[in-house]
C-alpha cells in the first residue's frame, strides 16, 4: 500500500488535526491579552504538521505490519492447498507420461515385431515360389510350410498378448497328453534329423490353459529341435518338489553362450546362435515366458556351450484358488 493511498483512509484524522490547529490559532488571535505574532503562528503550524506526519507514518507502519501478517497467514493457508493440488497434478502428469511411454513402447514393439515378421516370412514364401518352377521336394515343402505356420502362430499369439484376460480358461490339464500332442506336430522334424526322443513323463495334472500351454511347449521344443544337430537327443521328463511340479526339456545341441543366457527371454533377442546357425525373430522364447507368467508359471534355462540346453517349466504344485477367482472376475460378461 502506498503512503498517498493510505492518507485517503486517514482523512478524519487530518480534518481533526486541522480543526484543532485552527481553533487554537483563533483563540490566540482573538485573545486581547495576547500579542499575535506571525512567526509564532508559522512555527506552531510547522510543529503541528511535523507531529501529524510522524503520527501518520506510525499509523502507516502499523497498517503495513497488519497487512503483511494477514497476507502471510492467507499465503500459508493457500500454500497448503496449493501444495496438495500441485502434488496431485504432478502425480497425474507422471501417470499420464508413464501411460504414454507404455503406449509408445508397445507401438515400437509391435512395429519391430511386424518388420521382423515380414522379413522372416518372405523367405519360406520365396522358397515355395521357386519350388513351383522346379521339382517339388516333399521334405523342403513341409519344412517351409511349417515355418510359415510357426511365424503366423507367433504373430497371432503376440497380438493376443495384451488381451490375454479375455481369451483364457484355466482348467486341470494332463501334462503328458499335451506334450505328446506337441511332439506329434514335430514328428517329421524328429525323423528327418534322426533326433532321438526320450520321454520320462509321469502322470501329472497341472492348472493351466491347454491352448496357451501348447503354444508355449511348441516354442520350447521348436527351439530345441532348431539347435540340436542331426542324430542328437531330446529328453523330456517331469519332476517335482514340495512346492512345485516341473517339466524338464533337455537337448544335447549346440548350447547357449554364457553372455547370451540371461537375455534369451528378452523381446527380439536372437543371440549368437540366432545369428550364426539359423535366422530367428527372437520372439519365441519371449512369448513363451510372457504367456507362462500370465498363466502363473515361469521358465528357467541352463546351458553349456556345445553340451546341452535345458528348459524347466515350473508349475504350482497345489491347486491355486487365485486363478479361479481371477478367471471368474476377469471373464467377459
CSV table of C-alpha atoms in Angstrom, one decimal:
chain,number,residue,atom,x,y,z
A,1,UNK,CA,0.0,0.0,0.0
A,2,UNK,CA,1.4,3.4,-1.0
A,3,UNK,CA,1.5,6.2,1.6
A,4,UNK,CA,-0.7,8.6,-0.6
A,5,UNK,CA,-3.3,5.9,-0.8
A,6,UNK,CA,-3.1,5.3,2.9
A,7,UNK,CA,-3.8,9.0,3.6
A,8,UNK,CA,-7.1,8.8,1.8
A,9,UNK,CA,-8.2,6.5,4.5
A,10,UNK,CA,-6.9,8.9,7.2
A,11,UNK,CA,-9.0,11.9,6.3
A,12,UNK,CA,-10.9,12.0,9.6
A,13,UNK,CA,-7.6,12.4,11.5
A,14,UNK,CA,-6.3,15.0,9.1
A,15,UNK,CA,-9.6,17.1,9.5
A,16,UNK,CA,-9.3,16.7,13.3
A,17,UNK,CA,-5.8,18.0,13.4
A,18,UNK,CA,-6.6,20.9,11.1
A,19,UNK,CA,-9.7,21.8,13.1
A,20,UNK,CA,-7.7,21.7,16.4
A,21,UNK,CA,-4.9,23.8,14.9
A,22,UNK,CA,-7.4,26.4,13.6
A,23,UNK,CA,-9.3,26.6,16.9
A,24,UNK,CA,-6.1,27.1,18.9
A,25,UNK,CA,-4.9,29.8,16.4
A,26,UNK,CA,-8.3,31.5,16.6
A,27,UNK,CA,-8.2,31.6,20.4
A,28,UNK,CA,-4.7,33.2,20.4
A,29,UNK,CA,-5.7,35.6,17.6
A,30,UNK,CA,-8.8,36.9,19.3
A,31,UNK,CA,-7.5,37.0,22.9
A,32,UNK,CA,-6.8,40.7,23.7
A,33,UNK,CA,-4.4,39.8,26.4
A,34,UNK,CA,-2.0,38.0,23.9
A,35,UNK,CA,0.1,39.6,21.3
A,36,UNK,CA,-0.3,38.0,17.8
A,37,UNK,CA,2.9,37.0,16.0
A,38,UNK,CA,3.0,35.5,12.6
A,39,UNK,CA,6.4,33.9,13.3
A,40,UNK,CA,4.9,32.1,16.3
A,41,UNK,CA,1.9,31.1,14.1
A,42,UNK,CA,4.1,29.6,11.3
A,43,UNK,CA,6.3,27.9,13.9
A,44,UNK,CA,3.3,26.3,15.6
A,45,UNK,CA,1.9,25.3,12.2
A,46,UNK,CA,5.2,23.6,11.2
A,47,UNK,CA,5.4,21.8,14.5
A,48,UNK,CA,1.9,20.6,14.2
A,49,UNK,CA,2.5,19.4,10.6
A,50,UNK,CA,5.6,17.5,11.8
A,51,UNK,CA,3.7,15.8,14.6
A,52,UNK,CA,0.9,15.0,12.1
A,53,UNK,CA,3.4,13.4,9.7
A,54,UNK,CA,5.1,11.4,12.5
A,55,UNK,CA,1.6,10.2,13.6
A,56,UNK,CA,0.6,9.1,10.1
A,57,UNK,CA,4.0,7.4,9.5
A,58,UNK,CA,3.5,5.4,12.6
A,59,UNK,CA,-0.1,4.5,11.6
A,60,UNK,CA,1.2,3.6,8.1
A,61,UNK,CA,3.8,1.2,9.5
A,62,UNK,CA,1.3,-0.4,11.8
A,63,UNK,CA,-1.1,-0.9,8.9
A,64,UNK,CA,1.7,-2.5,6.8
A,65,UNK,CA,2.5,-4.9,9.6
A,66,UNK,CA,-1.1,-5.9,9.9
A,67,UNK,CA,-1.5,-6.4,6.2
A,68,UNK,CA,1.7,-8.5,6.0
A,69,UNK,CA,0.6,-10.6,8.9
A,70,UNK,CA,-2.8,-11.3,7.3
A,71,UNK,CA,-1.1,-11.9,4.0
A,72,UNK,CA,1.4,-14.3,5.4
A,73,UNK,CA,-1.4,-16.2,7.1
A,74,UNK,CA,-3.5,-16.3,4.0
A,75,UNK,CA,-0.5,-17.2,1.9
A,76,UNK,CA,0.4,-20.1,4.3
A,77,UNK,CA,-3.1,-21.5,4.2
A,78,UNK,CA,-3.2,-21.1,0.4
A,79,UNK,CA,0.2,-22.8,0.1
A,80,UNK,CA,-1.0,-25.9,1.9
A,81,UNK,CA,-3.9,-26.2,-0.5
A,82,UNK,CA,-1.8,-25.3,-3.5
A,83,UNK,CA,0.9,-27.8,-2.5
A,84,UNK,CA,-1.7,-30.5,-2.2
A,85,UNK,CA,-3.2,-29.7,-5.6
A,86,UNK,CA,0.3,-29.3,-7.2
A,87,UNK,CA,1.3,-32.7,-5.8
A,88,UNK,CA,-1.9,-34.2,-7.3
A,89,UNK,CA,-1.4,-32.6,-10.6
A,90,UNK,CA,2.2,-33.7,-10.7
A,91,UNK,CA,1.2,-37.3,-9.9
A,92,UNK,CA,-1.4,-37.3,-12.6
A,93,UNK,CA,1.1,-35.8,-15.0
A,94,UNK,CA,3.6,-38.6,-14.2
A,95,UNK,CA,0.9,-41.2,-14.6
A,96,UNK,CA,0.0,-39.7,-17.9
A,97,UNK,CA,3.6,-39.7,-19.1
A,98,UNK,CA,4.0,-43.3,-17.9
A,99,UNK,CA,0.9,-44.3,-19.8
A,100,UNK,CA,2.2,-42.5,-23.0
A,101,UNK,CA,5.6,-44.1,-22.6
A,102,UNK,CA,4.0,-47.5,-22.3
A,103,UNK,CA,1.8,-46.9,-25.3
A,104,UNK,CA,4.9,-45.7,-27.3
A,105,UNK,CA,6.9,-48.7,-26.1
A,106,UNK,CA,4.1,-51.1,-27.2
A,107,UNK,CA,3.8,-49.4,-30.5
A,108,UNK,CA,7.6,-49.7,-31.0
A,109,UNK,CA,7.4,-53.4,-30.0
A,110,UNK,CA,4.6,-54.1,-32.5
A,111,UNK,CA,6.5,-52.2,-35.2
A,112,UNK,CA,9.7,-54.0,-34.6
A,113,UNK,CA,8.0,-57.4,-34.5
A,114,UNK,CA,5.9,-56.8,-37.6
A,115,UNK,CA,9.0,-55.6,-39.6
A,116,UNK,CA,10.9,-58.7,-38.4
A,117,UNK,CA,8.0,-61.0,-39.0
A,118,UNK,CA,7.5,-59.8,-42.6
A,119,UNK,CA,11.2,-60.1,-43.2
A,120,UNK,CA,11.3,-63.7,-41.9
A,121,UNK,CA,8.1,-64.9,-43.6
A,122,UNK,CA,9.3,-63.7,-47.0
A,123,UNK,CA,12.0,-66.4,-47.0
A,124,UNK,CA,9.7,-69.5,-46.9
A,125,UNK,CA,7.3,-67.9,-49.3
A,126,UNK,CA,10.1,-67.3,-51.8
A,127,UNK,CA,11.3,-70.9,-51.5
A,128,UNK,CA,7.8,-72.1,-52.2
A,129,UNK,CA,7.5,-69.9,-55.3
A,130,UNK,CA,10.8,-71.3,-56.5
A,131,UNK,CA,9.5,-74.8,-55.9
A,132,UNK,CA,6.6,-74.2,-58.1
A,133,UNK,CA,9.0,-73.8,-61.0
A,134,UNK,CA,11.1,-76.9,-60.2
A,135,UNK,CA,10.6,-80.4,-59.0
A,136,UNK,CA,9.0,-80.3,-55.6
A,137,UNK,CA,10.9,-81.8,-52.7
A,138,UNK,CA,8.3,-83.0,-50.1
A,139,UNK,CA,10.6,-82.5,-47.2
A,140,UNK,CA,11.6,-79.0,-48.1
A,141,UNK,CA,8.0,-78.2,-48.9
A,142,UNK,CA,6.9,-79.4,-45.5
A,143,UNK,CA,9.6,-77.5,-43.7
A,144,UNK,CA,8.8,-74.3,-45.4
A,145,UNK,CA,5.1,-74.6,-44.7
A,146,UNK,CA,5.9,-75.4,-41.1
A,147,UNK,CA,8.0,-72.3,-40.8
A,148,UNK,CA,5.1,-70.2,-42.2
A,149,UNK,CA,2.7,-71.8,-39.7
A,150,UNK,CA,5.2,-71.2,-36.9
A,151,UNK,CA,5.6,-67.5,-37.8
A,152,UNK,CA,1.8,-67.0,-38.2
A,153,UNK,CA,1.2,-68.6,-34.8
A,154,UNK,CA,3.8,-66.3,-33.2
A,155,UNK,CA,2.1,-63.2,-34.8
A,156,UNK,CA,-1.4,-64.3,-33.6
A,157,UNK,CA,-0.3,-65.0,-30.0
A,158,UNK,CA,1.7,-61.8,-29.9
A,159,UNK,CA,-1.3,-59.9,-31.0
A,160,UNK,CA,-3.4,-61.6,-28.2
A,161,UNK,CA,-0.8,-60.9,-25.5
A,162,UNK,CA,-2.3,-57.7,-24.3
A,163,UNK,CA,-5.9,-59.1,-24.3
A,164,UNK,CA,-4.9,-62.3,-22.6
A,165,UNK,CA,-7.5,-61.9,-19.9
A,166,UNK,CA,-10.3,-62.2,-22.5
A,167,UNK,CA,-9.2,-65.4,-24.0
A,168,UNK,CA,-8.1,-68.0,-21.5
A,169,UNK,CA,-9.6,-70.8,-19.5
A,170,UNK,CA,-7.7,-72.2,-16.5
A,171,UNK,CA,-8.5,-75.9,-16.0
A,172,UNK,CA,-6.9,-79.1,-14.9
A,173,UNK,CA,-4.6,-80.3,-17.8
A,174,UNK,CA,-2.9,-83.7,-18.4
A,175,UNK,CA,0.7,-82.6,-19.0
A,176,UNK,CA,1.7,-85.9,-20.6
A,177,UNK,CA,-1.1,-85.7,-23.2
A,178,UNK,CA,-0.2,-82.0,-24.1
A,179,UNK,CA,3.5,-82.8,-24.5
A,180,UNK,CA,2.7,-85.8,-26.8
A,181,UNK,CA,0.4,-83.7,-28.9
A,182,UNK,CA,3.1,-81.1,-29.4
A,183,UNK,CA,5.7,-83.7,-30.2
A,184,UNK,CA,3.3,-85.2,-32.8
A,185,UNK,CA,3.3,-82.0,-34.7
A,186,UNK,CA,7.1,-82.1,-34.9
A,187,UNK,CA,7.4,-85.8,-35.7
A,188,UNK,CA,8.7,-85.2,-39.2
A,189,UNK,CA,11.4,-83.0,-37.9
A,190,UNK,CA,12.5,-85.6,-35.4
A,191,UNK,CA,12.5,-88.2,-38.1
A,192,UNK,CA,14.3,-86.1,-40.8
A,193,UNK,CA,17.0,-85.0,-38.4
A,194,UNK,CA,17.2,-88.5,-36.8
A,195,UNK,CA,16.8,-87.0,-33.3
A,196,UNK,CA,16.2,-89.5,-30.5
A,197,UNK,CA,13.3,-88.7,-28.1
A,198,UNK,CA,13.4,-89.9,-24.5
A,199,UNK,CA,10.1,-89.4,-22.7
A,200,UNK,CA,10.0,-89.9,-18.9
A,201,UNK,CA,6.8,-88.2,-18.1
A,202,UNK,CA,4.9,-89.3,-15.0
A,203,UNK,CA,1.1,-88.8,-14.9
A,204,UNK,CA,0.9,-85.2,-14.0
A,205,UNK,CA,-2.0,-82.8,-13.6
A,206,UNK,CA,-1.4,-79.1,-13.7
A,207,UNK,CA,-3.6,-76.0,-13.7
A,208,UNK,CA,-3.3,-74.1,-17.0
A,209,UNK,CA,-5.0,-73.1,-20.2
A,210,UNK,CA,-4.3,-76.0,-22.6
A,211,UNK,CA,-4.3,-73.9,-25.8
A,212,UNK,CA,-1.8,-71.4,-24.5
A,213,UNK,CA,0.3,-74.0,-22.8
A,214,UNK,CA,0.5,-76.0,-26.1
A,215,UNK,CA,1.9,-72.9,-27.8
A,216,UNK,CA,4.5,-72.4,-25.0
A,217,UNK,CA,5.6,-76.1,-25.3
A,218,UNK,CA,5.7,-75.8,-29.0
A,219,UNK,CA,8.1,-72.8,-28.7
A,220,UNK,CA,10.4,-74.7,-26.3
A,221,UNK,CA,10.5,-77.9,-28.3
A,222,UNK,CA,10.9,-76.0,-31.6
A,223,UNK,CA,13.9,-74.2,-30.1
A,224,UNK,CA,15.5,-77.5,-29.0
A,225,UNK,CA,14.9,-79.0,-32.5
A,226,UNK,CA,16.3,-75.9,-34.2
A,227,UNK,CA,19.7,-76.0,-32.3
A,228,UNK,CA,20.1,-79.8,-32.0
A,229,UNK,CA,22.2,-81.3,-34.7
A,230,UNK,CA,21.3,-84.5,-36.6
A,231,UNK,CA,21.3,-87.7,-34.6
A,232,UNK,CA,21.1,-85.7,-31.4
A,233,UNK,CA,18.8,-86.3,-28.5
A,234,UNK,CA,16.0,-84.5,-26.7
A,235,UNK,CA,14.9,-85.7,-23.3
A,236,UNK,CA,11.5,-84.6,-21.8
A,237,UNK,CA,10.7,-85.6,-18.2
A,238,UNK,CA,8.7,-84.5,-15.2
A,239,UNK,CA,9.9,-83.6,-11.7
A,240,UNK,CA,8.5,-82.2,-8.5
A,241,UNK,CA,9.4,-81.0,-5.1
A,242,UNK,CA,7.5,-79.7,-2.1
A,243,UNK,CA,6.4,-76.5,-3.8
A,244,UNK,CA,6.1,-77.2,-7.5
A,245,UNK,CA,5.8,-79.5,-10.4
A,246,UNK,CA,8.3,-79.3,-13.2
A,247,UNK,CA,8.5,-80.2,-16.9
A,248,UNK,CA,12.1,-80.5,-18.0
A,249,UNK,CA,13.1,-80.3,-21.7
A,250,UNK,CA,16.8,-81.0,-22.3
A,251,UNK,CA,18.7,-81.3,-25.6
A,252,UNK,CA,22.4,-82.1,-26.3
A,253,UNK,CA,22.7,-79.4,-29.0
A,254,UNK,CA,25.0,-76.5,-29.5
A,255,UNK,CA,24.1,-74.9,-26.2
A,256,UNK,CA,23.9,-71.1,-25.4
A,257,UNK,CA,26.7,-68.7,-24.8
A,258,UNK,CA,27.0,-67.6,-21.2
A,259,UNK,CA,26.8,-64.0,-22.2
A,260,UNK,CA,23.5,-64.7,-24.1
A,261,UNK,CA,21.9,-66.9,-21.4
A,262,UNK,CA,20.5,-64.1,-19.2
A,263,UNK,CA,18.8,-62.4,-22.2
A,264,UNK,CA,17.2,-65.3,-24.1
A,265,UNK,CA,13.7,-64.4,-22.8
A,266,UNK,CA,14.1,-60.7,-23.9
A,267,UNK,CA,11.9,-59.5,-26.7
A,268,UNK,CA,13.6,-59.7,-30.1
A,269,UNK,CA,16.9,-61.1,-28.7
A,270,UNK,CA,18.4,-63.6,-31.2
A,271,UNK,CA,21.8,-64.1,-29.6
A,272,UNK,CA,24.9,-65.7,-31.2
A,273,UNK,CA,23.0,-68.9,-32.2
A,274,UNK,CA,20.2,-67.0,-33.8
A,275,UNK,CA,22.6,-65.0,-36.0
A,276,UNK,CA,25.0,-67.8,-36.8
A,277,UNK,CA,23.1,-71.0,-37.2
A,278,UNK,CA,19.6,-70.0,-38.3
A,279,UNK,CA,17.5,-67.0,-38.8
A,280,UNK,CA,15.4,-66.1,-35.8
A,281,UNK,CA,12.9,-63.4,-34.9
A,282,UNK,CA,13.8,-63.6,-31.2
A,283,UNK,CA,10.1,-63.8,-30.3
A,284,UNK,CA,9.5,-67.4,-29.5
A,285,UNK,CA,11.1,-67.6,-26.0
A,286,UNK,CA,9.9,-64.1,-25.2
A,287,UNK,CA,6.3,-65.1,-25.9
A,288,UNK,CA,6.7,-68.4,-24.0
A,289,UNK,CA,7.9,-66.6,-20.9
A,290,UNK,CA,5.4,-63.8,-21.1
A,291,UNK,CA,2.5,-66.3,-21.5
A,292,UNK,CA,3.9,-68.5,-18.8
A,293,UNK,CA,3.9,-65.7,-16.3
A,294,UNK,CA,0.3,-64.8,-17.2
A,295,UNK,CA,-0.7,-68.3,-16.5
A,296,UNK,CA,1.1,-68.4,-13.2
A,297,UNK,CA,4.1,-70.5,-14.4
A,298,UNK,CA,7.6,-69.5,-15.3
A,299,UNK,CA,10.5,-70.9,-17.3
A,300,UNK,CA,14.2,-71.1,-16.4
A,301,UNK,CA,17.1,-72.2,-18.6
A,302,UNK,CA,20.5,-73.6,-18.0
A,303,UNK,CA,23.1,-74.4,-20.7
A,304,UNK,CA,26.7,-75.2,-21.5
A,305,UNK,CA,28.1,-74.3,-24.9
A,306,UNK,CA,28.5,-77.4,-27.1
A,307,UNK,CA,26.9,-79.7,-24.4
A,308,UNK,CA,23.3,-79.1,-23.7
A,309,UNK,CA,20.4,-76.7,-23.1
A,310,UNK,CA,17.8,-77.4,-20.5
A,311,UNK,CA,14.4,-75.6,-20.1
A,312,UNK,CA,12.4,-76.1,-17.0
A,313,UNK,CA,8.7,-75.1,-16.7
A,314,UNK,CA,7.7,-74.5,-13.1
A,315,UNK,CA,4.0,-75.1,-12.1
A,316,UNK,CA,2.5,-74.6,-8.7
A,317,UNK,CA,2.1,-78.0,-7.0
A,318,UNK,CA,-1.1,-77.3,-5.2
A,319,UNK,CA,-4.4,-76.1,-6.7
A,320,UNK,CA,-4.2,-72.3,-6.7
A,321,UNK,CA,-7.6,-70.7,-5.9
A,322,UNK,CA,-6.3,-67.3,-7.1
A,323,UNK,CA,-6.6,-68.2,-10.7
A,324,UNK,CA,-10.1,-69.5,-10.3
A,325,UNK,CA,-11.1,-66.2,-8.6
A,326,UNK,CA,-9.2,-64.2,-11.2
A,327,UNK,CA,-10.8,-66.2,-14.1
A,328,UNK,CA,-14.3,-65.5,-12.7
A,329,UNK,CA,-13.6,-61.8,-12.1
A,330,UNK,CA,-12.0,-61.2,-15.5
A,331,UNK,CA,-14.3,-63.3,-17.7
A,332,UNK,CA,-16.2,-61.0,-20.1
A,333,UNK,CA,-19.9,-60.6,-19.2
